[in-house]
Amino acid sequence: MVTARAAATFEPVGRSAGAARGFVRDALLGWGLPEVVDDAVVLVSELVTNAVVHAGTAAEVCCLREDASVRIEVTDHHPERGLPSFADVPVTASDRYADPDGEGGRGLLMCSALAERWGVEYAAGCKTVWFRLALPDQVAGTRYAVPATPGSELPSSPGPVHVAVVQLDDDGCVLAWNPDAEALFEHPADTVLGRPWADLAAWPQSPGIGLGLAETLRLARWEGSFGLRCPDDRIVDVYGLQVRVRDTEGVPSTLCLLVLEPDRAVLRSPARALPGDKNDPTGGRLDLLAGPVVAEDLDTLLQRTVERARDLLDADAAYLLLTSDDETEFEVRAAAGLTIGHRRPIRFPVESGTRYDSARLPSVHEDLSTRPTALPVLAGSGMRSLLTVPLKVEGRLIGSLGIATTAPGRYDNEDALRLQFAADRVALAVESTRLTELERLRRGSLSFLVEASDLLAGTLEHEQTLALMAQMAVPTLAAWCAVYTNGDHGAPASLAFVLHEDEDRIDPLRALLDKTPAPDSGPTHGVRFWPAPVETARASGLTDHPELSGLLGETVVLPLTARNRVIGLLALGTPAGVRFRQEILELAEDLSRRAALALDNSRLYSERTATSQALQRSLLPPELPEIPGVEVDVYYQAAGEGNEVGGDFYDLFTIREGTYGFAIGDVCGTGPEAASVTGLARHSLRLLAREGLDAPQVLSRLNAAILDEGSRSRFLTLLYGELTPRPDGSTELSLVCAGHPLPLRLRTDGRVDRAATPQPLLGVMDELELTAEHLVLAPGEVLLCVTDGVTERREGRRMLGDDGLAEVLTGCTGLTAGAVALRVQRAVERFAPEPPSDDMAILTLRVPNQRVG
């Protein structure tokens, strides 16, 4: 009778076999059948591979839970692919079905070897291979059993043993929290329900190395040590057992059973055989490599090694040290049964690791109370017996493994030899995995630095560069980051940007750093530890403040050095209880060098942009004068990003009482040379006109001044005029159009005509014959003056031109000067979908119908 069913379909792609294995594993573990998981996964992997790779069709996997067995069916949609041919094959139990090394029929051969029963069924359009696995008989209430242990060796507990039961949903948030969890960790249930488990669990894996918390919660079963945060930010070491389960509706969750680390025997799965036992098939040898070695996961391998060493030798604690690249320092990389764990990396010289014995030889310490060790990892631990063995590969020291107990005299030379044998076996796996990790870290670091360089090179904005620096450092390198920039003339550094991985902590962190004196510039390279933030928090009584709880761990400062000058400082910080790893500090140094150059480039760009914009603004008139009886409006737009002034310019100024000069021009070319001619023209016009010269004389003198510039000169088109309002409400104008687009006159009846005739442009010929043209603007009439950016506006082969501009102006009858300029500007922009590519200046003069006082 079928009591449970689970089914899934997998597409014909290479990754489907792995997905099918995970599906079957989750289904069987969810039904509480771990005994048949391994065989079922192997068979399903082969059958699904046959379907999706060899048959090239989708595979349907169905798991059926029966009273005394499990039936699993794998269906593909390629029925013409029959069974392997058995003709001419010797009929023996060993080779009857197929060649075990061949692809065809291997899944069927494995079914015959592992399954209780199996078969193949054909239907229209599909073929199903099924197998049945028998469930082992179990005694009710029995799961594991181990031999009796003398009372003196039983695990001890200072009081009642609490087993915390925590259930997490598929997103890693707390679903259930039992009373024992409240008693152990002091968190009331109503304060943790719904919170992410990552907020509470102090996971032992380093960022980017080994299995993280999220990955571990996805495993079908996991067992090991980690830490849990109490409300006062104290970390309690616990031993946990995690099982992935599904409810009746198939919704997955993770069930966690937790006890304090000293009570780990309550949950720890027992070993299959005890080393040194008479029935031990290894002859008393220790095997620290139980299970497969995952080459990409060094921390998991190390943690599993120390836990197994502790358990197999019935120790209270174990630790594993690895040497630095130059073999001069040890670093604590894994620990079990010690409060320090390996969440706080410690480095110390190799020769100071033990006080009386060499770190390169096995050592037995019978009583540390009489001969204490100098190992920082055991400081304050209360351990009495210590056994250490070196990890060596080809004679080179790569690490050290130690086990310890609280009782004295527990280990002898025989134990040292057994542990050394186990260490010799594990050393090669550790070194191979470490080299793989280092290579992966180097590749990751190189990719990180390449990406950082690309991002920093993509902007020259100073504020954006500061933000990018901080965003690249957090959270990859540190939990928080602060950027200081140096002031001019030896002024102290100032806080420029602050970022924390938790946005809610940015403001409290900035407030603390504002109270903290900025770090000194110091040397031009290298990492310095900076205790000032912690000292400021203590001096201000803020260490217990909720907003700063757990905020401050280690803080380091790196100089931002560019062009042999320190231009700022980069401060990086970790949360409480976390220390920087050496490779992270080295990566931070590389980032600081690249960031410093980008920051200096952005500073120089900002300064030069500000200078350029100030100079450009000086080439435009500060403001337009009020002219009695005449409306004046100007529209100006320079082409190019960051340009305020281009080759076009305009001006309107007072010559003498009652007479005003106006000009609109276009200098050939762009850049500083064109800008210099623009400034020369605008200032010369004002000076010459106020000397009493008429319009032709003003332009002749300006022409000579431009030619005097020599190779720096540029030819210039210019419309220059003088206007004088008259008592009858009209305005008299005197114009000279030197190579410039002709001004247009809009009469009150809507007619448009040219208001001047063309004359030679400036900056080309020495002698010019220029004449002034006179006209009178009656009330209601408009004079429109533009640069060629208006008339030469293009869309493909079409050009707006003088006629198009005249047509636009015809519809402006009765409009004010500002409305006329705006309508012309809109007509230019709408003439083509692309934005204008040339400078554009529009100057409109209008005589109102009624003279304004």
mmCIF file of N, CA, C and O in Angstrom, residues 45-72:
data_model
loop_
_atom_site.group_PDB
_atom_site.id
_atom_site.type_symbol
_atom_site.label_atom_id
_atom_site.label_comp_id
_atom_site.label_asym_id
_atom_site.label_seq_id
_atom_site.Cartn_x
_atom_site.Cartn_y
_atom_site.Cartn_z
ATOM 1 N N SER A 45 20.326 8.693 -10.367
ATOM 2 C CA SER A 45 21.304 9.462 -11.135
ATOM 3 C C SER A 45 21.593 8.787 -12.469
ATOM 4 O O SER A 45 21.624 9.437 -13.518
ATOM 5 N N GLU A 46 21.806 7.453 -12.444
ATOM 6 C CA GLU A 46 22.099 6.734 -13.688
ATOM 7 C C GLU A 46 20.898 6.738 -14.634
ATOM 8 O O GLU A 46 21.037 6.985 -15.827
ATOM 9 N N LEU A 47 19.711 6.489 -14.101
ATOM 10 C CA LEU A 47 18.531 6.388 -14.956
ATOM 11 C C LEU A 47 18.145 7.739 -15.553
ATOM 12 O O LEU A 47 17.753 7.826 -16.710
ATOM 13 N N VAL A 48 18.231 8.792 -14.768
ATOM 14 C CA VAL A 48 17.913 10.115 -15.294
ATOM 15 C C VAL A 48 18.955 10.550 -16.329
ATOM 16 O O VAL A 48 18.626 11.161 -17.343
ATOM 17 N N THR A 49 20.212 10.195 -16.095
ATOM 18 C CA THR A 49 21.242 10.506 -17.087
ATOM 19 C C THR A 49 20.954 9.800 -18.397
ATOM 20 O O THR A 49 21.091 10.381 -19.492
ATOM 21 N N ASN A 50 20.525 8.532 -18.348
ATOM 22 C CA ASN A 50 20.150 7.816 -19.565
ATOM 23 C C ASN A 50 19.026 8.529 -20.311
ATOM 24 O O ASN A 50 19.033 8.639 -21.539
ATOM 25 N N ALA A 51 18.061 9.066 -19.539
ATOM 26 C CA ALA A 51 16.893 9.691 -20.169
ATOM 27 C C ALA A 51 17.239 11.031 -20.793
ATOM 28 O O ALA A 51 16.908 11.297 -21.950
ATOM 29 N N VAL A 52 17.907 11.893 -20.042
ATOM 30 C CA VAL A 52 18.095 13.269 -20.517
ATOM 31 C C VAL A 52 19.315 13.417 -21.416
ATOM 32 O O VAL A 52 19.375 14.335 -22.239
ATOM 33 N N VAL A 53 20.334 12.540 -21.243
ATOM 34 C CA VAL A 53 21.542 12.667 -22.058
ATOM 35 C C VAL A 53 21.508 11.727 -23.251
ATOM 36 O O VAL A 53 21.685 12.142 -24.397
ATOM 37 N N HIS A 54 21.280 10.437 -22.973
ATOM 38 C CA HIS A 54 21.346 9.459 -24.051
ATOM 39 C C HIS A 54 20.044 9.389 -24.844
ATOM 40 O O HIS A 54 20.060 9.381 -26.065
ATOM 41 N N ALA A 55 18.887 9.344 -24.139
ATOM 42 C CA ALA A 55 17.609 9.325 -24.856
ATOM 43 C C ALA A 55 17.208 10.705 -25.336
ATOM 44 O O ALA A 55 16.463 10.846 -26.298
ATOM 45 N N GLY A 56 17.684 11.755 -24.675
ATOM 46 C CA GLY A 56 17.404 13.123 -25.118
ATOM 47 C C GLY A 56 15.978 13.574 -24.858
ATOM 48 O O GLY A 56 15.467 14.450 -25.557
ATOM 49 N N THR A 57 15.317 13.018 -23.846
ATOM 50 C CA THR A 57 13.950 13.428 -23.519
ATOM 51 C C THR A 57 13.889 13.862 -22.064
ATOM 52 O O THR A 57 14.818 13.641 -21.286
ATOM 53 N N ALA A 58 12.775 14.492 -21.710
ATOM 54 C CA ALA A 58 12.550 14.833 -20.308
ATOM 55 C C ALA A 58 12.395 13.556 -19.483
ATOM 56 O O ALA A 58 11.987 12.509 -20.003
ATOM 57 N N ALA A 59 12.733 13.646 -18.198
ATOM 58 C CA ALA A 59 12.623 12.497 -17.298
ATOM 59 C C ALA A 59 11.631 12.819 -16.192
ATOM 60 O O ALA A 59 11.709 13.877 -15.574
ATOM 61 N N GLU A 60 10.711 11.882 -15.937
ATOM 62 C CA GLU A 60 9.747 12.018 -14.849
ATOM 63 C C GLU A 60 10.144 11.052 -13.739
ATOM 64 O O GLU A 60 10.272 9.849 -13.968
ATOM 65 N N VAL A 61 10.371 11.588 -12.539
ATOM 66 C CA VAL A 61 10.784 10.773 -11.397
ATOM 67 C C VAL A 61 9.644 10.746 -10.389
ATOM 68 O O VAL A 61 9.144 11.808 -9.992
ATOM 69 N N CYS A 62 9.261 9.549 -9.971
ATOM 70 C CA CYS A 62 8.176 9.383 -9.004
ATOM 71 C C CYS A 62 8.651 8.481 -7.875
ATOM 72 O O CYS A 62 9.146 7.368 -8.119
ATOM 73 N N CYS A 63 8.521 8.963 -6.623
ATOM 74 C CA CYS A 63 8.896 8.192 -5.439
ATOM 75 C C CYS A 63 7.626 7.758 -4.717
ATOM 76 O O CYS A 63 6.766 8.602 -4.419
ATOM 77 N N LEU A 64 7.514 6.474 -4.423
ATOM 78 C CA LEU A 64 6.333 5.920 -3.761
ATOM 79 C C LEU A 64 6.773 5.253 -2.454
ATOM 80 O O LEU A 64 7.631 4.354 -2.455
ATOM 81 N N ARG A 65 6.197 5.692 -1.341
ATOM 82 C CA ARG A 65 6.493 5.097 -0.025
ATOM 83 C C ARG A 65 5.494 3.992 0.229
ATOM 84 O O ARG A 65 4.284 4.224 0.257
ATOM 85 N N GLU A 66 6.012 2.752 0.401
ATOM 86 C CA GLU A 66 5.152 1.606 0.657
ATOM 87 C C GLU A 66 5.383 1.117 2.093
ATOM 88 O O GLU A 66 6.233 1.650 2.815
ATOM 89 N N ASP A 67 4.635 0.124 2.484
ATOM 90 C CA ASP A 67 4.706 -0.330 3.872
ATOM 91 C C ASP A 67 6.110 -0.769 4.267
ATOM 92 O O ASP A 67 6.625 -0.388 5.330
ATOM 93 N N ALA A 68 6.750 -1.600 3.456
ATOM 94 C CA ALA A 68 8.056 -2.141 3.821
ATOM 95 C C ALA A 68 9.126 -1.842 2.779
ATOM 96 O O ALA A 68 10.186 -2.457 2.795
ATOM 97 N N SER A 69 8.836 -0.924 1.840
ATOM 98 C CA SER A 69 9.802 -0.651 0.775
ATOM 99 C C SER A 69 9.536 0.729 0.183
ATOM 100 O O SER A 69 8.546 1.392 0.511
ATOM 101 N N VAL A 70 10.426 1.129 -0.699
ATOM 102 C CA VAL A 70 10.288 2.363 -1.479
ATOM 103 C C VAL A 70 10.386 1.985 -2.944
ATOM 104 O O VAL A 70 11.333 1.289 -3.355
ATOM 105 N N ARG A 71 9.430 2.433 -3.744
ATOM 106 C CA ARG A 71 9.441 2.186 -5.190
ATOM 107 C C ARG A 71 9.703 3.521 -5.886
ATOM 108 O O ARG A 71 9.031 4.522 -5.596
ATOM 109 N N ILE A 72 10.660 3.524 -6.786
ATOM 110 C CA ILE A 72 11.012 4.735 -7.529
ATOM 111 C C ILE A 72 10.929 4.421 -9.014
ATOM 112 O O ILE A 72 11.466 3.399 -9.481
#
